[in-house]
mmCIF file of C-alpha atoms in Angstrom:
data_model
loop_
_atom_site.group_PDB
_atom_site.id
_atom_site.type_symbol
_atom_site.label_atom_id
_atom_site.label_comp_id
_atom_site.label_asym_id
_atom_site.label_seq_id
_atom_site.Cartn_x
_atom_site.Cartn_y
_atom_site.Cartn_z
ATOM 1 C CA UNK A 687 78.747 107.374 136.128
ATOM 2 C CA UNK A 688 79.499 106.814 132.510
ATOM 3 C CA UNK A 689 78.593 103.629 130.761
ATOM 4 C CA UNK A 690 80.273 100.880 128.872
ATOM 5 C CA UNK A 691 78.926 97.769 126.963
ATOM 6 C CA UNK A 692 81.603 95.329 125.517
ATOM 7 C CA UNK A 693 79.537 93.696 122.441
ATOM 8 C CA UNK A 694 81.561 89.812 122.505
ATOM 9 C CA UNK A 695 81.225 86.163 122.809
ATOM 10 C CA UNK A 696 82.788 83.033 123.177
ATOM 11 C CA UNK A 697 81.795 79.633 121.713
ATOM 12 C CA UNK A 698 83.331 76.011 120.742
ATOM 13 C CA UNK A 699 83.815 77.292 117.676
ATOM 14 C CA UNK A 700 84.850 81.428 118.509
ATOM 15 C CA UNK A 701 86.900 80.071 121.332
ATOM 16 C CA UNK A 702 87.593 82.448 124.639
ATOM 17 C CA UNK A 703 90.371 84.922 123.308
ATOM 18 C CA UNK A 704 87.736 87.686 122.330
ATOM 19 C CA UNK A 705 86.038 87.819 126.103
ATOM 20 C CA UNK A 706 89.205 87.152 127.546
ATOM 21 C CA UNK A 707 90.895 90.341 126.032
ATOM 22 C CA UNK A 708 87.686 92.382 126.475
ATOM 23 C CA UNK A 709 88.199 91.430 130.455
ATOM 24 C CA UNK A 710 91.293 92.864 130.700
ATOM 25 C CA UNK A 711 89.666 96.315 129.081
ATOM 26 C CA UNK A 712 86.523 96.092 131.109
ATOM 27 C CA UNK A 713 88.661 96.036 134.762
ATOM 28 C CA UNK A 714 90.712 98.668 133.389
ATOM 29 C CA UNK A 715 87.847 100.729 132.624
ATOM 30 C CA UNK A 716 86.160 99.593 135.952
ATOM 31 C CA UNK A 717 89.005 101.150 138.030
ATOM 32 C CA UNK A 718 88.151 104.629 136.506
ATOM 33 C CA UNK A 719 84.946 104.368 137.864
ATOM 34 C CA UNK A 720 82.926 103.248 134.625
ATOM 35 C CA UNK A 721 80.280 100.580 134.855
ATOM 36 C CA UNK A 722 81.037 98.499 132.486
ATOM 37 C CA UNK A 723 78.521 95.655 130.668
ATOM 38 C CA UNK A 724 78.661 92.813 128.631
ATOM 39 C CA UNK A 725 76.686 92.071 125.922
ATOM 40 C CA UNK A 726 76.666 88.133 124.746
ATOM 41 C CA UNK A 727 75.505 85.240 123.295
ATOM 42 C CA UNK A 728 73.929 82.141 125.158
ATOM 43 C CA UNK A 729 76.182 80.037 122.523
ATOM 44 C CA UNK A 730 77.225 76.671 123.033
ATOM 45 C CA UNK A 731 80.596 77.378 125.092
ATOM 46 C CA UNK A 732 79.555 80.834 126.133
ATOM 47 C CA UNK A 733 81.526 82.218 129.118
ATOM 48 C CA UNK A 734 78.981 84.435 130.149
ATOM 49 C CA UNK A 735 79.119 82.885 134.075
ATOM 50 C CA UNK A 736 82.551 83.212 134.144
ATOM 51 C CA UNK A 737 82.359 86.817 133.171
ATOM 52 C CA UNK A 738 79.741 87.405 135.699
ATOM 53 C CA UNK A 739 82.067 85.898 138.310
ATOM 54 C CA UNK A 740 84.791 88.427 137.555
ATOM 55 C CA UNK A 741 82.046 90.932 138.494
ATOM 56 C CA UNK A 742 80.610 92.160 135.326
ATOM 57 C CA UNK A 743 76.613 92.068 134.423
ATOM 58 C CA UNK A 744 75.558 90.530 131.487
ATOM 59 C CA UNK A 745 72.930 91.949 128.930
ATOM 60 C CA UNK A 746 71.110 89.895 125.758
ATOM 61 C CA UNK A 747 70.299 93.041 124.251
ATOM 62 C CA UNK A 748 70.853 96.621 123.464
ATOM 63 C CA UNK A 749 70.908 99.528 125.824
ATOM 64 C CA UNK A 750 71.783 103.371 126.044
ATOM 65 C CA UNK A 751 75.702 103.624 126.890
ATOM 66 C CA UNK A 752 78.170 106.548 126.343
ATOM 67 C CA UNK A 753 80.403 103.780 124.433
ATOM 68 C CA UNK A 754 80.239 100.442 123.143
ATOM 69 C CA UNK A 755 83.013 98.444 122.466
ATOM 70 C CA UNK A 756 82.754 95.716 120.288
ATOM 71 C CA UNK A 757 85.199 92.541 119.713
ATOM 72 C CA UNK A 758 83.428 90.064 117.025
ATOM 73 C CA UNK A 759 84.457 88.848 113.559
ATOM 74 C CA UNK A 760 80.910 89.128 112.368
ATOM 75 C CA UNK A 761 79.965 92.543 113.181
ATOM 76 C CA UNK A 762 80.597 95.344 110.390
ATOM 77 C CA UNK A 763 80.141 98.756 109.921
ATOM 78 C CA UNK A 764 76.356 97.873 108.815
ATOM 79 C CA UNK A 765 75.712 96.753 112.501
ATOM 80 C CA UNK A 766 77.481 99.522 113.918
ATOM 81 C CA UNK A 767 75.687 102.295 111.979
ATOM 82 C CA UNK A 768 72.664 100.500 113.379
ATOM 83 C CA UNK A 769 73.710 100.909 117.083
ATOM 84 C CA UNK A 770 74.648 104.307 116.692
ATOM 85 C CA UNK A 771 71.368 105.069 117.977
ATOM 86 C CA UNK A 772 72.282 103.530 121.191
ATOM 87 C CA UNK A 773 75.733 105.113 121.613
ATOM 88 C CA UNK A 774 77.795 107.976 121.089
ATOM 89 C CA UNK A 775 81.120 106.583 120.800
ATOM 90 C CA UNK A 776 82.233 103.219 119.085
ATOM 91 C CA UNK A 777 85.934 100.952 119.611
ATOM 92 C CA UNK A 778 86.476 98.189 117.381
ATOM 93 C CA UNK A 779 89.080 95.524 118.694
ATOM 94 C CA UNK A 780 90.333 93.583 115.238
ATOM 95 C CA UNK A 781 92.712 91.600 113.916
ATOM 96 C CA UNK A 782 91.630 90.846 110.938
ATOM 97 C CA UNK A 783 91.153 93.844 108.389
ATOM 98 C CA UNK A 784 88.737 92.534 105.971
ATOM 99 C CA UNK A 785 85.751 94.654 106.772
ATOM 100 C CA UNK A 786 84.512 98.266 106.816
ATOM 101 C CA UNK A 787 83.788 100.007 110.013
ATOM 102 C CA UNK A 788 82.263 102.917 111.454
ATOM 103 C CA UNK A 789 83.829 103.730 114.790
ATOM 104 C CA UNK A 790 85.606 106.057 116.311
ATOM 105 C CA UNK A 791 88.833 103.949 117.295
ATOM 106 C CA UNK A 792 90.285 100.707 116.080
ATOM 107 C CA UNK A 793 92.535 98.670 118.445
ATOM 108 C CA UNK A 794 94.464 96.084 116.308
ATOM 109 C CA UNK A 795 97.900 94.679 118.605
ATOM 110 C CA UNK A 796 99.022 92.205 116.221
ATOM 111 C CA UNK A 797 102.570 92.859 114.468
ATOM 112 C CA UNK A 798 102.496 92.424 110.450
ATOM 113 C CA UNK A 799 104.619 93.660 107.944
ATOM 114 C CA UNK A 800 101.690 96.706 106.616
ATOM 115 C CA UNK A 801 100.363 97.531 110.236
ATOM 116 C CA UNK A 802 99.999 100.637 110.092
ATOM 117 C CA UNK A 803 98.175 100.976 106.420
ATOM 118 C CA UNK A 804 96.501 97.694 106.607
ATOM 119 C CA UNK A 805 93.170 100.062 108.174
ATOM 120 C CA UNK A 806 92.979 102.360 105.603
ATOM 121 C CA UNK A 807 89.502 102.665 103.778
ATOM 122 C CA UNK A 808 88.325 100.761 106.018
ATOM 123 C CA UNK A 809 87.547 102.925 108.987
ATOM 124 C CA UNK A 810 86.148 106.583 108.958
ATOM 125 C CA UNK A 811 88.907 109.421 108.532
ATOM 126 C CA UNK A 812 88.219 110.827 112.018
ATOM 127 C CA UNK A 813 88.666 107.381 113.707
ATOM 128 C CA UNK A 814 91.872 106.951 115.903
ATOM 129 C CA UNK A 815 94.420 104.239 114.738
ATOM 130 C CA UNK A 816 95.983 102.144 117.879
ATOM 131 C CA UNK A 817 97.626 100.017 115.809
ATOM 132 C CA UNK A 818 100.990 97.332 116.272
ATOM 133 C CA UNK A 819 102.438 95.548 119.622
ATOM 134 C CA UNK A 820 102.987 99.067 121.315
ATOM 135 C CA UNK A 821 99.085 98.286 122.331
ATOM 136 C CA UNK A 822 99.086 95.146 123.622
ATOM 137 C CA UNK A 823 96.042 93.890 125.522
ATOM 138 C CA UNK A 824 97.676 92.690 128.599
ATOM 139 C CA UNK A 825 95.998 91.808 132.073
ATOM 140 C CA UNK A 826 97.527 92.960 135.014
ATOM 141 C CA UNK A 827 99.591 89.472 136.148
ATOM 142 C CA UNK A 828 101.694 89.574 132.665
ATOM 143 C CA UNK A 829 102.549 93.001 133.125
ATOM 144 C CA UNK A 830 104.283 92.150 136.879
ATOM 145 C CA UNK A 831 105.806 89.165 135.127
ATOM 146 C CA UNK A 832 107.389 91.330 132.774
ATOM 147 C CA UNK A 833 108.844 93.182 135.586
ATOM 148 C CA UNK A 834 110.009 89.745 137.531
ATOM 149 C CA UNK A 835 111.468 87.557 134.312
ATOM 150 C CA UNK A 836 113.177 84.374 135.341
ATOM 151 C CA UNK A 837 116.693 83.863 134.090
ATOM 152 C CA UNK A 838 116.715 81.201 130.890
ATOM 153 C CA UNK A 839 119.749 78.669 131.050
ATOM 154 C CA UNK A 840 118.484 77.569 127.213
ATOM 155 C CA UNK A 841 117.318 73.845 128.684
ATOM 156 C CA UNK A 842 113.626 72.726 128.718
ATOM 157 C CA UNK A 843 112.402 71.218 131.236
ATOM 158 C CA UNK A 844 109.255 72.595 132.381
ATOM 159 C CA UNK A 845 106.721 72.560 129.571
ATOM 160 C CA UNK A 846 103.597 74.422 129.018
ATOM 161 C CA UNK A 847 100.906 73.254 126.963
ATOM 162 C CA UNK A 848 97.597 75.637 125.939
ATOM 163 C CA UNK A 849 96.061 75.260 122.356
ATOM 164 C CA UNK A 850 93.396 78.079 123.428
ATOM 165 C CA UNK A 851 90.021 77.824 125.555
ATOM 166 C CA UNK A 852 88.033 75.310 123.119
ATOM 167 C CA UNK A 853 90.593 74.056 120.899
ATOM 168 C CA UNK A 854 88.224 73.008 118.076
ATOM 169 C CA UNK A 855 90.900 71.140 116.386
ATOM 170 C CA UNK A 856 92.132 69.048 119.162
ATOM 171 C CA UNK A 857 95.856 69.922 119.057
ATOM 172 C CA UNK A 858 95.661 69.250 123.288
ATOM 173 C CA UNK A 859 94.625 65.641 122.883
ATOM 174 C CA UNK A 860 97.424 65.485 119.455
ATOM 175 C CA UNK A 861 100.129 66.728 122.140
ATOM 176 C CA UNK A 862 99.050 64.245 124.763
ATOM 177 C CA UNK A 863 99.660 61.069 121.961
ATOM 178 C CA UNK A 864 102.959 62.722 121.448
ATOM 179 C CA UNK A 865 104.180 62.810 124.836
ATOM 180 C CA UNK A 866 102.980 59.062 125.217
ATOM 181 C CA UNK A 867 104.967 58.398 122.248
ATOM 182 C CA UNK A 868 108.205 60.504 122.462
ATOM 183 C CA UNK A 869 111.191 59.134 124.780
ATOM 184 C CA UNK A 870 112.048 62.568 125.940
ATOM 185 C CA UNK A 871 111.275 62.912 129.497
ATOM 186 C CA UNK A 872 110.747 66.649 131.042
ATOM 187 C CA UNK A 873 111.136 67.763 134.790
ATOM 188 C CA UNK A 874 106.923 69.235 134.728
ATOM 189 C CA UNK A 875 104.245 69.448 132.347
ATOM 190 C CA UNK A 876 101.055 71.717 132.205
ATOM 191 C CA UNK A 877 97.981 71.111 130.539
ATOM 192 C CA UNK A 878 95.692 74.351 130.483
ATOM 193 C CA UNK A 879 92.733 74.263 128.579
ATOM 194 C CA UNK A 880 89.090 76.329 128.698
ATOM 195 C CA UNK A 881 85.556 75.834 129.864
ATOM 196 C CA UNK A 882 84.577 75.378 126.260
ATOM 197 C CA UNK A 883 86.967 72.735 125.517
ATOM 198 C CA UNK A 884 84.887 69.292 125.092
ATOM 199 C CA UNK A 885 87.257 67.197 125.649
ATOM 200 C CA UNK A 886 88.245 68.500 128.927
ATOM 201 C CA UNK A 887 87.432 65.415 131.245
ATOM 202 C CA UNK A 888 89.096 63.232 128.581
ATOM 203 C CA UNK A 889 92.347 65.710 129.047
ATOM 204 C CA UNK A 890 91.880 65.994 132.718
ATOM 205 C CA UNK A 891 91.931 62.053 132.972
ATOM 206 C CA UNK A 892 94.871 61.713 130.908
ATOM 207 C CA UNK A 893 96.752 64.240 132.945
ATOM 208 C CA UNK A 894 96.178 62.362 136.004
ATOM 209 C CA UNK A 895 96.954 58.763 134.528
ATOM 210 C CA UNK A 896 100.170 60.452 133.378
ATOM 211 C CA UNK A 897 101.245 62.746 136.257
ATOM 212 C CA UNK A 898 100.924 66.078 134.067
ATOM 213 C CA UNK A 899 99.484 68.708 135.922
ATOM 214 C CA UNK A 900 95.764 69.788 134.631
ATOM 215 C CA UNK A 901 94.151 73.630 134.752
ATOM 216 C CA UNK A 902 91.005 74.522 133.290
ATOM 217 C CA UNK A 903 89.605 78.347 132.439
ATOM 218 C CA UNK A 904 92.697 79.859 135.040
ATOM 219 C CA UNK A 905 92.771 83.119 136.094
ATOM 220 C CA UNK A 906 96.872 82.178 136.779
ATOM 221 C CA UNK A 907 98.029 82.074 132.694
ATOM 222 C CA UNK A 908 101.129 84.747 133.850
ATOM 223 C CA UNK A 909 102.370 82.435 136.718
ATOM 224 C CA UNK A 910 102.540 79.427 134.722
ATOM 225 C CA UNK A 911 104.096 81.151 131.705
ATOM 226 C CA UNK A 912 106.856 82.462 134.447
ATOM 227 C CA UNK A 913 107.643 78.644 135.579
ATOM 228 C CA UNK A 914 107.951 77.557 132.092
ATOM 229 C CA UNK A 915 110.789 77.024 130.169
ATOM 230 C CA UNK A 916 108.856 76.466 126.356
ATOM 231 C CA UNK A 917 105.093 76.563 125.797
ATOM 232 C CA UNK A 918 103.281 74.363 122.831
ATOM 233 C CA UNK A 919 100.497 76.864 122.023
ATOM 234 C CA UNK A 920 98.222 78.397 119.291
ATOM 235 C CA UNK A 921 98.402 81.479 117.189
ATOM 236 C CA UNK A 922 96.507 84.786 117.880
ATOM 237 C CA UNK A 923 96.236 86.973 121.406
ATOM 238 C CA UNK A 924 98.244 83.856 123.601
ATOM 239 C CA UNK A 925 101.528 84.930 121.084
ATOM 240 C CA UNK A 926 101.758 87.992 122.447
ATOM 241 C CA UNK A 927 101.305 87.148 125.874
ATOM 242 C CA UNK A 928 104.359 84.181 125.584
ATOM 243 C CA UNK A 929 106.750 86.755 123.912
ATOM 244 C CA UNK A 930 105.776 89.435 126.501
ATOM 245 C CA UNK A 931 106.717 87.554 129.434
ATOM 246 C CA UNK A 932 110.098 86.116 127.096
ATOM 247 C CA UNK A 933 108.064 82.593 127.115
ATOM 248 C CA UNK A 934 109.770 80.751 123.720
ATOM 249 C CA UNK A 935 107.088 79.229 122.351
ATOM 250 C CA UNK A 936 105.661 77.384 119.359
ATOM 251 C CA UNK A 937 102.589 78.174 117.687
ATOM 252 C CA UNK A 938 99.626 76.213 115.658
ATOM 253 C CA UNK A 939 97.912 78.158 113.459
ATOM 254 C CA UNK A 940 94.153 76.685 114.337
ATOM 255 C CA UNK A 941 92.112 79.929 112.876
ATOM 256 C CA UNK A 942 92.209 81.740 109.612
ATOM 257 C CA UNK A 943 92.775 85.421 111.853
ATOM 258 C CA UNK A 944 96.032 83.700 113.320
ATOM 259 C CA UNK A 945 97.865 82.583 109.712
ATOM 260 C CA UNK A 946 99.570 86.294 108.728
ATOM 261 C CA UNK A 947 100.692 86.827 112.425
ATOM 262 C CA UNK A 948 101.735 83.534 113.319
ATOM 263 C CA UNK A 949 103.822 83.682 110.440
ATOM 264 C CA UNK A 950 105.068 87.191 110.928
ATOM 265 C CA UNK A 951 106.390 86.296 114.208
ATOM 266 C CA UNK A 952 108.570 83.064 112.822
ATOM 267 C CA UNK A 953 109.708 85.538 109.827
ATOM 268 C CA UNK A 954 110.809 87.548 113.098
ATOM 269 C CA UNK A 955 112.415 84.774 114.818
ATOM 270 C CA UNK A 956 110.084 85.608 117.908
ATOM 271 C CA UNK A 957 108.077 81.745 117.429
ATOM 272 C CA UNK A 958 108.477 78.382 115.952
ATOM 273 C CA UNK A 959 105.657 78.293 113.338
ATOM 274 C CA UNK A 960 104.621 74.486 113.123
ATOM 275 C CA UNK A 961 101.705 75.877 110.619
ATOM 276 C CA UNK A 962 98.565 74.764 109.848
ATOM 277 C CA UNK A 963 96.953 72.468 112.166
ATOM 278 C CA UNK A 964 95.545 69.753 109.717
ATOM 279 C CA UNK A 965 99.398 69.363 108.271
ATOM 280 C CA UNK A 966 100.436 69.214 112.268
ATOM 281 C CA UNK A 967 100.464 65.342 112.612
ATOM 282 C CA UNK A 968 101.157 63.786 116.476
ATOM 283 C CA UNK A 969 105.038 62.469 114.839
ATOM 284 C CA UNK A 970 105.396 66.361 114.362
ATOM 285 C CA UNK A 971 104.852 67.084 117.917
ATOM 286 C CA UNK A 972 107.049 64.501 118.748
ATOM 287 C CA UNK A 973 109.532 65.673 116.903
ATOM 288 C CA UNK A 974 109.273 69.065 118.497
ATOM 289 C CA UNK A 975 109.628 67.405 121.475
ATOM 290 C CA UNK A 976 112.901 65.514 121.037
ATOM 291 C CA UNK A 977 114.329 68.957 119.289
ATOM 292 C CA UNK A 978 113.605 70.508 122.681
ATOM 293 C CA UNK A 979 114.868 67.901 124.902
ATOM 294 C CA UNK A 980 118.078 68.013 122.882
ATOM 295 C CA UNK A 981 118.814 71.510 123.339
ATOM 296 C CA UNK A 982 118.452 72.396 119.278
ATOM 297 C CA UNK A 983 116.011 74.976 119.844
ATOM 298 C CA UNK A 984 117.491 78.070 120.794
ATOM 299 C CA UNK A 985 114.769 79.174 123.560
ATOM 300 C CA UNK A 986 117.208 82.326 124.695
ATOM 301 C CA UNK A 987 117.051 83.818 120.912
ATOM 302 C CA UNK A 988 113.420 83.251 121.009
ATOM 303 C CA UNK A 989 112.960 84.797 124.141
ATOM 304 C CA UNK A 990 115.175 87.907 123.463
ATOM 305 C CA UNK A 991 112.872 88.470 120.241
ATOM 306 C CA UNK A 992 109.737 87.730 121.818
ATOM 307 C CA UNK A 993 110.622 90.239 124.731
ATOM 308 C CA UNK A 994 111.893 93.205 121.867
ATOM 309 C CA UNK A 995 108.718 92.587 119.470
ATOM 310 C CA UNK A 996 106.645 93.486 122.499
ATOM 311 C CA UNK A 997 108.339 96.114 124.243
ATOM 312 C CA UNK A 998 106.276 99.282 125.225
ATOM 313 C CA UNK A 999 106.820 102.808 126.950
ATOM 314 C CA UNK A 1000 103.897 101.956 129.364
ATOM 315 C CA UNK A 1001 101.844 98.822 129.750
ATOM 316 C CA UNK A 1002 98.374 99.033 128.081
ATOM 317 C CA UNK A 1003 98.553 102.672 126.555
ATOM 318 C CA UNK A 1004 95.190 101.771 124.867
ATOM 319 C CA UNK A 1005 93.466 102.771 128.479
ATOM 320 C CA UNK A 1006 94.277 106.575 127.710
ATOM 321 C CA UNK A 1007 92.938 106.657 124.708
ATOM 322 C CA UNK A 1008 89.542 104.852 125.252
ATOM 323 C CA UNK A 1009 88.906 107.062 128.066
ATOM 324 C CA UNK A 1010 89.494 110.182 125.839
ATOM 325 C CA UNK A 1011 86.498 109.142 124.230
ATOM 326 C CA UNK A 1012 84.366 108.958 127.719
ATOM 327 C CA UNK A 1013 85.280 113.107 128.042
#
């Protein structure tokens, strides 16, 4: 049985989108038969139970694999060479293109203007390009929601609310003030947030005081995205899972590797950039708020983008190539 280790973490401060995205590869990978391994960090935050309930072991150190597949800002091409010893093939996932690497394949899904160039010198000539939306990361329940999209009637009234797993800058509890202050009323709210949010029992018992319904670290993103008729979110990997379900959607940019795409996709007319998070002030939520409940944003153009940007000949062509390497 060949062997994969998934080098990745999750903190307070990394947030969950790395491990989530590596999940989605690992029970790909698991349904061909590979045994597949985690490698992380006991970090403050760390999802490593959570990845051991969805069936995966966990590892605190290095082994012997036929590939390792590595999703972390701070590893470089210095580690890599380094690990080489342990593997024979190396996939980077990236999104940020500020670092050499020596791997075999780069994964990078995000949508920006130099996509396809924005690699170059920084990988090794041999190394396979999967670059641009055509590789989305998706997990199986988005890719059936794609296939079952509800019909928009351009009215909001079923809101969605996830400012990713930790939310370090507190955008959930800035959203809460807003709908305490706005006068717009909707039919349903959501609140979703992650294990390694620390405010989550604050959230939850604001949720319940104010009939909103509360999630924490779901495995059921897809089916609340369906019921939805506009999600308040973050930038990065969450983006691209609103547009590919035709969720309209705005986004916070809370992290310095979600500023280029977030505003790529408002260039694009797929989001509603609100931009950076210390300049997004509770009145500006509001605001968004009474836009929405007035009909003045047009959620069936953003859809319509959102669903072309991410458009694909087959869900998660990545799969293919990865397992090329396994040969």
């Amino acid at each position: 049985m060949k062997k994969v280790i998934i080098r990745t973490d999750a903190s307070t401060n990394i947030g969950s989108g790395h491990v989530m995205r590596c999940l989605t590869i690992a029970k790909n990978l698991q349904k061909q038969n590979i045994n597949v391994k985690f490698w992380m960090k006991e970090l403050p935050g760390h999802l490593i139970n959570f990845v051991e309930h969805e069936g995966f072991e966990t590892i605190n150190s290095a082994e012997k694999a036929d590939l390792y597949l590595i999703d972390h800002y701070n590893i470089d091409e210095e580690w890599e060479k380094a690990h080489r010893l342990f593997t024979n093939k190396i996939v980077v996932i990236d999104d940020l293109a500020n670092r050499p690497h020596d791997c075999d394949l780069i994964l990078d899904q995000n949508s920006l203007p130099n996509f396809e160039s924005r690699y170059d010198g920084l990988v090794p000539q041999h190394c396979i390009r999967l670059l641009g939306p055509k590789y989305l990361i998706m997990r199986d329940e988005f890719i059936e929601a794609r296939l079952n999209l509800k019909e928009r009637n351009n009215q909001a009234e079923r809101i969605l609310v996830f400012m990713g797993g930790s939310d370090p800058t507190e955008e959930t509890i800035k959203i809460l003030k807003a709908l305490s202050k706005s006068k717009s009323s909707f039919e349903h709210i959501d609140i979703v947030v992650g294990n390694g949010n620390i405010h989550k029992e604050e959230i939850k018992h604001i949720c319940l005081k104010q009939g909103y319904e509360y999630h924490c670290q779901i495995n059921y993103m897809a089916r609340l995205m369906q019921r939805a008729d506009f999600s308040i979110g973050a930038g990065g990997s969450t983006t691209w899972e609103r547009c590919y379900v035709g969720l309209p959607s705005s986004s916070t940019i809370v992290a310095e590797n979600q500023a280029f795409t977030t505003i790529h996709a408002d260039d694009l007319g797929a989001v509603v950039n609100l931009g950076w998070h210390e300049k997004v002030t509770v009145e500006m939520y509001v605001d968004l708020l009474l836009k929405l409940k007035n009909g003045e944003v047009d959620l069936n153009q953003l859809s319509k983008i959102g669903l072309s940007l991410t458009k694909t000949v087959s869900p998660n062509p990545w799969i293919e190539e990865i397992l090329e390497l396994l040969i």
